[in-house]
mmCIF file of C-alpha atoms and ligand atoms in Angstrom:
data_model
loop_
_atom_site.group_PDB
_atom_site.id
_atom_site.type_symbol
_atom_site.label_atom_id
_atom_site.label_comp_id
_atom_site.label_asym_id
_atom_site.label_seq_id
_atom_site.Cartn_x
_atom_site.Cartn_y
_atom_site.Cartn_z
ATOM 1 C CA UNK A 1215 -0.084 -0.028 -0.274
ATOM 2 C CA UNK A 1216 3.107 2.133 -0.179
ATOM 3 C CA UNK A 1217 2.261 5.526 -1.834
ATOM 4 C CA UNK A 1218 4.267 8.495 -3.424
ATOM 5 C CA UNK A 1219 5.091 11.252 -1.105
ATOM 6 C CA UNK A 1220 3.616 14.122 -2.144
ATOM 7 C CA UNK A 1221 3.376 17.112 -0.051
ATOM 8 C CA UNK A 1222 0.402 17.809 2.429
ATOM 9 C CA UNK A 1223 -1.860 20.418 2.147
ATOM 10 C CA UNK A 1224 -1.891 21.937 5.161
ATOM 11 C CA UNK A 1225 -5.106 24.085 4.885
ATOM 12 C CA UNK A 1226 -7.543 20.885 4.030
ATOM 13 C CA UNK A 1227 -7.393 20.516 8.030
ATOM 14 C CA UNK A 1228 -8.080 22.341 11.072
ATOM 15 C CA UNK A 1229 -6.459 19.281 13.851
ATOM 16 C CA UNK A 1230 -3.645 17.482 13.220
ATOM 17 C CA UNK A 1231 -2.606 15.097 14.466
ATOM 18 C CA UNK A 1232 1.308 13.523 14.742
ATOM 19 C CA UNK A 1233 2.135 10.584 16.673
ATOM 20 C CA UNK A 1234 5.621 9.700 17.237
ATOM 21 C CA UNK A 1235 8.046 7.226 18.534
ATOM 22 C CA UNK A 1236 11.570 6.353 18.915
ATOM 23 C CA UNK A 1237 12.795 6.355 15.187
ATOM 24 C CA UNK A 1238 11.577 9.871 14.782
ATOM 25 C CA UNK A 1239 14.847 10.379 17.277
ATOM 26 C CA UNK A 1240 17.209 7.804 15.657
ATOM 27 C CA UNK A 1241 18.716 9.925 13.072
ATOM 28 C CA UNK A 1242 19.553 11.902 16.775
ATOM 29 C CA UNK A 1243 21.620 8.991 17.535
ATOM 30 C CA UNK A 1244 18.858 7.341 20.112
ATOM 31 C CA UNK A 1245 18.215 4.314 20.154
ATOM 32 C CA UNK A 1246 14.914 2.919 19.124
ATOM 33 C CA UNK A 1247 13.279 0.648 21.618
ATOM 34 C CA UNK A 1248 12.743 -2.883 20.022
ATOM 35 C CA UNK A 1249 13.922 -4.479 16.811
ATOM 36 C CA UNK A 1250 17.425 -4.088 15.571
ATOM 37 C CA UNK A 1251 19.830 -2.222 18.604
ATOM 38 C CA UNK A 1252 16.563 -1.629 20.070
ATOM 39 C CA UNK A 1253 17.426 -0.488 24.341
ATOM 40 C CA UNK A 1254 14.825 -2.852 25.201
ATOM 41 C CA UNK A 1255 16.513 -6.231 23.112
ATOM 42 C CA UNK A 1256 20.376 -4.992 25.651
ATOM 43 C CA UNK A 1257 17.986 -4.647 29.184
ATOM 44 C CA UNK A 1258 16.591 -6.303 32.160
ATOM 45 C CA UNK A 1259 13.613 -4.221 31.483
ATOM 46 C CA UNK A 1260 12.125 -5.949 34.398
ATOM 47 C CA UNK A 1261 14.289 -4.708 36.508
ATOM 48 C CA UNK A 1262 14.793 -0.989 35.141
ATOM 49 C CA UNK A 1263 11.312 -0.043 33.321
ATOM 50 C CA UNK A 1264 8.878 -1.526 35.209
ATOM 51 C CA UNK A 1265 6.767 0.414 37.954
ATOM 52 C CA UNK A 1266 7.932 -3.448 40.627
ATOM 53 C CA UNK A 1267 11.424 -1.948 39.809
ATOM 54 C CA UNK A 1268 10.899 1.076 41.155
ATOM 55 C CA UNK A 1269 9.107 0.090 44.208
ATOM 56 C CA UNK A 1270 11.872 -2.490 44.543
ATOM 57 C CA UNK A 1271 15.236 -0.261 44.376
ATOM 58 C CA UNK A 1272 14.652 3.354 42.815
ATOM 59 C CA UNK A 1273 18.416 3.946 42.259
ATOM 60 C CA UNK A 1274 18.769 1.372 40.055
ATOM 61 C CA UNK A 1275 16.081 2.715 37.952
ATOM 62 C CA UNK A 1276 17.335 6.275 38.636
ATOM 63 C CA UNK A 1277 21.074 5.118 36.826
ATOM 64 C CA UNK A 1278 19.926 3.234 34.307
ATOM 65 C CA UNK A 1279 17.948 5.714 33.047
ATOM 66 C CA UNK A 1280 20.846 8.559 33.730
ATOM 67 C CA UNK A 1281 23.181 7.078 30.955
ATOM 68 C CA UNK A 1282 20.288 7.199 28.804
ATOM 69 C CA UNK A 1283 19.860 11.019 29.989
ATOM 70 C CA UNK A 1284 23.377 11.295 28.991
ATOM 71 C CA UNK A 1285 22.983 9.979 25.349
ATOM 72 C CA UNK A 1286 20.040 12.968 25.383
ATOM 73 C CA UNK A 1287 22.077 15.338 26.530
ATOM 74 C CA UNK A 1288 24.582 15.174 23.657
ATOM 75 C CA UNK A 1289 21.787 14.869 20.852
ATOM 76 C CA UNK A 1290 20.348 17.326 18.465
ATOM 77 C CA UNK A 1291 16.226 17.507 16.646
ATOM 78 C CA UNK A 1292 16.940 16.131 13.264
ATOM 79 C CA UNK A 1293 15.200 17.066 10.251
ATOM 80 C CA UNK A 1294 12.236 15.179 11.287
ATOM 81 C CA UNK A 1295 10.957 17.243 14.454
ATOM 82 C CA UNK A 1296 12.208 20.259 12.624
ATOM 83 C CA UNK A 1297 9.398 19.520 9.546
ATOM 84 C CA UNK A 1298 7.326 19.397 12.006
ATOM 85 C CA UNK A 1299 7.657 22.981 14.102
ATOM 86 C CA UNK A 1300 8.201 24.602 10.934
ATOM 87 C CA UNK A 1301 4.627 22.894 9.746
ATOM 88 C CA UNK A 1302 2.956 24.073 13.551
ATOM 89 C CA UNK A 1303 4.198 27.705 12.636
ATOM 90 C CA UNK A 1304 2.684 27.532 9.145
ATOM 91 C CA UNK A 1305 -0.540 27.202 10.658
ATOM 92 C CA UNK A 1306 -3.527 29.568 10.046
ATOM 93 C CA UNK A 1307 -4.800 30.892 13.286
ATOM 94 C CA UNK A 1308 -7.845 28.446 12.818
ATOM 95 C CA UNK A 1309 -5.691 25.421 12.528
ATOM 96 C CA UNK A 1310 -3.817 23.087 15.327
ATOM 97 C CA UNK A 1311 -0.864 20.523 15.095
ATOM 98 C CA UNK A 1312 -0.365 18.617 17.958
ATOM 99 C CA UNK A 1313 2.303 16.208 18.477
ATOM 100 C CA UNK A 1314 1.817 13.315 20.662
ATOM 101 C CA UNK A 1315 5.315 11.816 21.079
ATOM 102 C CA UNK A 1316 5.799 8.146 23.039
ATOM 103 C CA UNK A 1317 9.768 9.931 22.927
ATOM 104 C CA UNK A 1318 11.077 11.303 26.600
ATOM 105 C CA UNK A 1319 13.995 13.214 25.126
ATOM 106 C CA UNK A 1320 12.289 16.677 24.884
ATOM 107 C CA UNK A 1321 13.796 16.642 20.914
ATOM 108 C CA UNK A 1322 10.250 17.910 19.390
ATOM 109 C CA UNK A 1323 10.522 20.909 21.617
ATOM 110 C CA UNK A 1324 14.190 21.463 20.743
ATOM 111 C CA UNK A 1325 13.173 21.774 17.648
ATOM 112 C CA UNK A 1326 10.486 24.247 17.930
ATOM 113 C CA UNK A 1327 7.582 22.340 18.073
ATOM 114 C CA UNK A 1328 5.030 24.121 20.712
ATOM 115 C CA UNK A 1329 2.359 22.045 21.019
ATOM 116 C CA UNK A 1330 3.297 18.882 22.759
ATOM 117 C CA UNK A 1331 2.068 16.123 24.441
ATOM 118 C CA UNK A 1332 4.970 13.775 26.169
ATOM 119 C CA UNK A 1333 2.940 11.101 26.541
ATOM 120 C CA UNK A 1334 5.200 8.737 28.347
ATOM 121 C CA UNK A 1335 7.062 11.764 30.924
ATOM 122 C CA UNK A 1336 10.007 13.355 29.740
ATOM 123 C CA UNK A 1337 13.907 12.292 30.960
ATOM 124 C CA UNK A 1338 14.169 16.164 31.110
ATOM 125 C CA UNK A 1339 11.967 16.187 34.412
ATOM 126 C CA UNK A 1340 12.474 14.279 37.803
ATOM 127 C CA UNK A 1341 9.857 14.044 40.394
ATOM 128 C CA UNK A 1342 10.043 12.873 43.912
ATOM 129 C CA UNK A 1343 8.594 8.822 44.661
ATOM 130 C CA UNK A 1344 6.960 9.667 47.767
ATOM 131 C CA UNK A 1345 5.636 13.354 47.462
ATOM 132 C CA UNK A 1346 4.501 15.828 44.824
ATOM 133 C CA UNK A 1347 8.462 17.467 44.404
ATOM 134 C CA UNK A 1348 9.533 17.625 40.651
ATOM 135 C CA UNK A 1349 12.315 19.398 39.173
ATOM 136 C CA UNK A 1350 14.092 20.106 35.425
ATOM 137 C CA UNK A 1351 16.519 18.617 35.036
ATOM 138 C CA UNK A 1352 20.067 19.734 33.171
ATOM 139 C CA UNK A 1353 20.976 16.846 31.388
ATOM 140 C CA UNK A 1354 25.031 17.765 30.274
ATOM 141 C CA UNK A 1355 24.918 17.328 34.517
ATOM 142 C CA UNK A 1356 22.909 15.127 35.852
ATOM 143 C CA UNK A 1357 24.151 12.441 38.473
ATOM 144 C CA UNK A 1358 25.067 8.777 38.563
ATOM 145 C CA UNK A 1359 23.889 8.008 42.362
ATOM 146 C CA UNK A 1360 19.681 8.721 42.551
ATOM 147 C CA UNK A 1361 19.632 11.970 44.751
ATOM 148 C CA UNK A 1362 17.301 12.540 47.707
ATOM 149 C CA UNK A 1363 14.398 14.722 47.507
ATOM 150 C CA UNK A 1364 14.938 18.466 48.715
ATOM 151 C CA UNK A 1365 11.102 18.464 49.971
ATOM 152 C CA UNK A 1366 10.806 14.900 52.057
ATOM 153 C CA UNK A 1367 14.517 13.131 51.906
ATOM 154 C CA UNK A 1368 12.398 10.071 49.909
ATOM 155 C CA UNK A 1369 14.187 9.258 46.042
ATOM 156 C CA UNK A 1370 13.783 11.142 42.717
ATOM 157 C CA UNK A 1371 13.024 9.600 40.030
ATOM 158 C CA UNK A 1372 12.633 10.622 36.371
ATOM 159 C CA UNK A 1373 9.431 11.861 35.780
ATOM 160 C CA UNK A 1374 8.873 9.430 32.561
ATOM 161 C CA UNK A 1375 6.044 6.029 32.420
ATOM 162 C CA UNK A 1376 7.289 3.231 33.291
ATOM 163 C CA UNK A 1377 5.956 -0.581 32.139
ATOM 164 C CA UNK A 1378 2.743 -1.049 34.122
ATOM 165 C CA UNK A 1379 2.196 2.584 35.643
ATOM 166 C CA UNK A 1380 -0.367 5.019 34.388
ATOM 167 C CA UNK A 1381 -0.179 7.319 31.845
ATOM 168 C CA UNK A 1382 -0.681 10.978 33.608
ATOM 169 C CA UNK A 1383 -4.136 12.151 33.463
ATOM 170 C CA UNK A 1384 -3.465 15.558 31.529
ATOM 171 C CA UNK A 1385 -1.258 14.056 28.759
ATOM 172 C CA UNK A 1386 -4.287 11.343 28.275
ATOM 173 C CA UNK A 1387 -7.032 14.226 28.451
ATOM 174 C CA UNK A 1388 -4.669 16.645 25.761
ATOM 175 C CA UNK A 1389 -4.536 13.647 23.204
ATOM 176 C CA UNK A 1390 -7.990 12.434 23.524
ATOM 177 C CA UNK A 1391 -8.953 16.115 23.168
ATOM 178 C CA UNK A 1392 -7.071 16.071 20.023
ATOM 179 C CA UNK A 1393 -8.179 13.078 18.445
ATOM 180 C CA UNK A 1394 -11.618 13.397 18.770
ATOM 181 C CA UNK A 1395 -11.316 16.105 16.482
ATOM 182 C CA UNK A 1396 -8.739 15.266 13.774
ATOM 183 C CA UNK A 1397 -8.804 15.374 10.843
ATOM 184 C CA UNK A 1398 -5.629 13.875 9.695
ATOM 185 C CA UNK A 1399 -3.397 11.578 12.055
ATOM 186 C CA UNK A 1400 0.163 10.661 11.102
ATOM 187 C CA UNK A 1401 1.930 7.444 13.316
ATOM 188 C CA UNK A 1402 5.721 8.506 12.631
ATOM 189 C CA UNK A 1403 8.787 5.996 13.545
ATOM 190 C CA UNK A 1404 6.699 3.892 16.071
ATOM 191 C CA UNK A 1405 5.977 0.190 15.982
ATOM 192 C CA UNK A 1406 2.635 0.528 16.968
ATOM 193 C CA UNK A 1407 3.303 -1.952 19.809
ATOM 194 C CA UNK A 1408 2.204 0.033 23.068
ATOM 195 C CA UNK A 1409 -0.949 0.796 24.365
ATOM 196 C CA UNK A 1410 -2.806 3.326 24.365
ATOM 197 C CA UNK A 1411 -0.969 4.922 21.697
ATOM 198 C CA UNK A 1412 -1.313 1.751 19.039
ATOM 199 C CA UNK A 1413 -4.784 2.517 19.315
ATOM 200 C CA UNK A 1414 -4.772 6.486 18.495
ATOM 201 C CA UNK A 1415 -5.297 5.762 14.883
ATOM 202 C CA UNK A 1416 -8.353 3.962 15.367
ATOM 203 C CA UNK A 1417 -9.972 7.194 17.336
ATOM 204 C CA UNK A 1418 -8.602 8.829 14.724
ATOM 205 C CA UNK A 1419 -10.279 7.430 11.900
ATOM 206 C CA UNK A 1420 -13.770 7.259 13.758
ATOM 207 C CA UNK A 1421 -13.258 11.026 14.244
ATOM 208 C CA UNK A 1422 -13.386 10.899 9.999
ATOM 209 C CA UNK A 1423 -9.550 11.503 9.708
ATOM 210 C CA UNK A 1424 -6.855 10.890 7.177
ATOM 211 C CA UNK A 1425 -5.165 8.117 8.451
ATOM 212 C CA UNK A 1426 -1.689 7.767 7.754
ATOM 213 C CA UNK A 1427 1.873 5.768 8.499
ATOM 214 C CA UNK A 1428 5.342 6.192 7.927
ATOM 215 C CA UNK A 1429 7.525 3.933 9.154
ATOM 216 C CA UNK A 1430 10.813 2.171 8.160
ATOM 217 C CA UNK A 1431 9.058 -0.880 8.211
ATOM 218 C CA UNK A 1432 5.135 -1.850 7.663
ATOM 219 C CA UNK A 1433 3.038 -2.470 10.891
ATOM 220 C CA UNK A 1434 3.243 -6.523 11.820
ATOM 221 C CA UNK A 1435 0.567 -7.270 11.626
ATOM 222 C CA UNK A 1436 -1.043 -4.125 9.303
ATOM 223 C CA UNK A 1437 -3.510 -2.250 10.793
ATOM 224 C CA UNK A 1438 -7.285 -1.316 8.843
ATOM 225 C CA UNK A 1439 -7.350 1.855 10.199
ATOM 226 C CA UNK A 1440 -4.632 3.358 8.435
ATOM 227 C CA UNK A 1441 -5.196 4.108 4.819
ATOM 228 C CA UNK A 1442 -1.545 5.219 3.952
ATOM 229 C CA UNK A 1443 1.499 3.685 3.871
ATOM 230 C CA UNK A 1444 4.925 5.755 3.429
ATOM 231 C CA UNK A 1445 7.848 3.394 4.123
ATOM 232 C CA UNK A 1446 10.981 4.769 4.896
ATOM 233 C CA UNK A 1447 13.054 7.402 7.288
ATOM 234 C CA UNK A 1448 10.766 9.501 9.065
ATOM 235 C CA UNK A 1449 14.225 12.341 8.482
ATOM 236 C CA UNK A 1450 13.512 12.199 5.007
ATOM 237 C CA UNK A 1451 9.465 11.356 4.948
ATOM 238 C CA UNK A 1452 8.469 14.358 7.490
ATOM 239 C CA UNK A 1453 10.878 16.840 5.439
ATOM 240 C CA UNK A 1454 9.171 15.581 2.277
ATOM 241 C CA UNK A 1455 5.049 15.321 3.709
ATOM 242 C CA UNK A 1456 5.521 18.745 5.483
ATOM 243 C CA UNK A 1457 8.058 21.045 3.563
ATOM 244 C CA UNK A 1458 9.526 24.677 4.153
ATOM 245 C CA UNK A 1459 6.622 27.316 3.194
HETATM 246 N N1 LIG B 63 11.963 6.672 10.316
HETATM 247 C C1 LIG B 63 11.385 5.962 10.413
HETATM 248 N N2 LIG B 63 11.143 4.657 11.080
HETATM 249 C C2 LIG B 63 12.323 4.436 11.942
HETATM 250 C C3 LIG B 63 13.353 4.861 11.615
HETATM 251 C C4 LIG B 63 13.571 6.043 11.091
HETATM 252 N N3 LIG B 63 14.535 6.786 10.484
HETATM 253 N N4 LIG B 63 14.509 4.016 12.506
HETATM 254 C C5 LIG B 63 13.821 3.434 12.822
HETATM 255 N N5 LIG B 63 12.822 2.940 12.895
HETATM 256 C C6 LIG B 63 11.127 2.398 13.076
HETATM 257 C C7 LIG B 63 11.239 1.103 13.488
HETATM 258 O O1 LIG B 63 11.124 0.003 12.006
HETATM 259 C C8 LIG B 63 10.359 0.837 14.774
HETATM 260 O O2 LIG B 63 9.076 0.471 13.880
HETATM 261 O O3 LIG B 63 10.144 3.019 14.900
HETATM 262 C C9 LIG B 63 9.999 1.847 15.228
HETATM 263 C C10 LIG B 63 10.461 2.123 16.823
HETATM 264 O O4 LIG B 63 9.599 0.942 17.121
HETATM 265 P P1 LIG B 63 9.831 1.051 18.980
HETATM 266 O O5 LIG B 63 11.500 0.585 19.426
HETATM 267 O O6 LIG B 63 8.963 0.060 19.118
HETATM 268 O O7 LIG B 63 9.548 2.785 19.875
HETATM 269 P P2 LIG B 63 8.163 3.671 20.475
HETATM 270 O O8 LIG B 63 7.428 2.356 19.202
HETATM 271 O O9 LIG B 63 8.472 4.729 20.083
HETATM 272 O O10 LIG B 63 8.054 2.345 21.229
HETATM 273 C C11 LIG B 63 6.577 2.653 22.219
HETATM 274 O O11 LIG B 63 7.213 1.550 23.928
HETATM 275 O O12 LIG B 63 9.476 0.767 25.268
HETATM 276 C C12 LIG B 63 8.219 2.258 25.312
HETATM 277 O O13 LIG B 63 7.964 3.623 26.527
HETATM 278 C C13 LIG B 63 8.689 3.144 25.339
HETATM 279 O O14 LIG B 63 7.830 5.042 24.538
HETATM 280 C C14 LIG B 63 8.301 3.488 24.395
HETATM 281 C C15 LIG B 63 6.980 2.799 23.610
#
């Protein structure tokens, strides 16, 4: 079902939603989670990235994510992130483009995107495992050892959503609000294996949106809710779909 890439005629749409995954940050040198070189293929996921892991040993979880934070600290946004930020800036006042990202690297914002829903949280913030304390992190100088909360002395954790943890109510609300009115939906660089994001295309289809899947490889199994598929690199296809205007 792969089709030639023609630029999206932005003027046709009022509520655009672009769901992004790790494939969008691959060209920035960051690992994806699954597939060749995937982070979860090299990690004891249960011991480092689950609700049970944070309950059992927050220090181990902190140190695991500290390494990823260092990689993110030296990563720059790529032409895929840039194309989406530029498309947002080209919109008229009655139009919106919401980026819903499963990525925790903050590279959409670094590229200048304004409406970004961070569905799985962000490495650029920490929060307390016990109280409401949160703080922004300078990723270039993040500690390898887990620090204590300055407010209550419990341990801090990265503000990311681990396996078996709920999404933030606000992020889920913002995502669903955009999807309800969506008339153009793209999923880019995501394997579609994590819910609820994997189901967003069905909400978009239900709302009557044009639905497009952009990825290096086809979805396995295919999802009939996607009516168009473009196979290739996000850093090439996003600038082709959303060229500078
Ligand atoms: N361009 C487009 N797609 C790419 C590129 C690229 N340059 N490089 C890799 N891909 C594709 C891969 O083929 C794969 O289908 O990106 C997809 C990445 O899939 P995952 O590694 O599963 O990442 P993602 O879908 O974002 O994972 C979802 O899983 O563990 C959780 O919280 C984690 O947010 C993550 C979630």
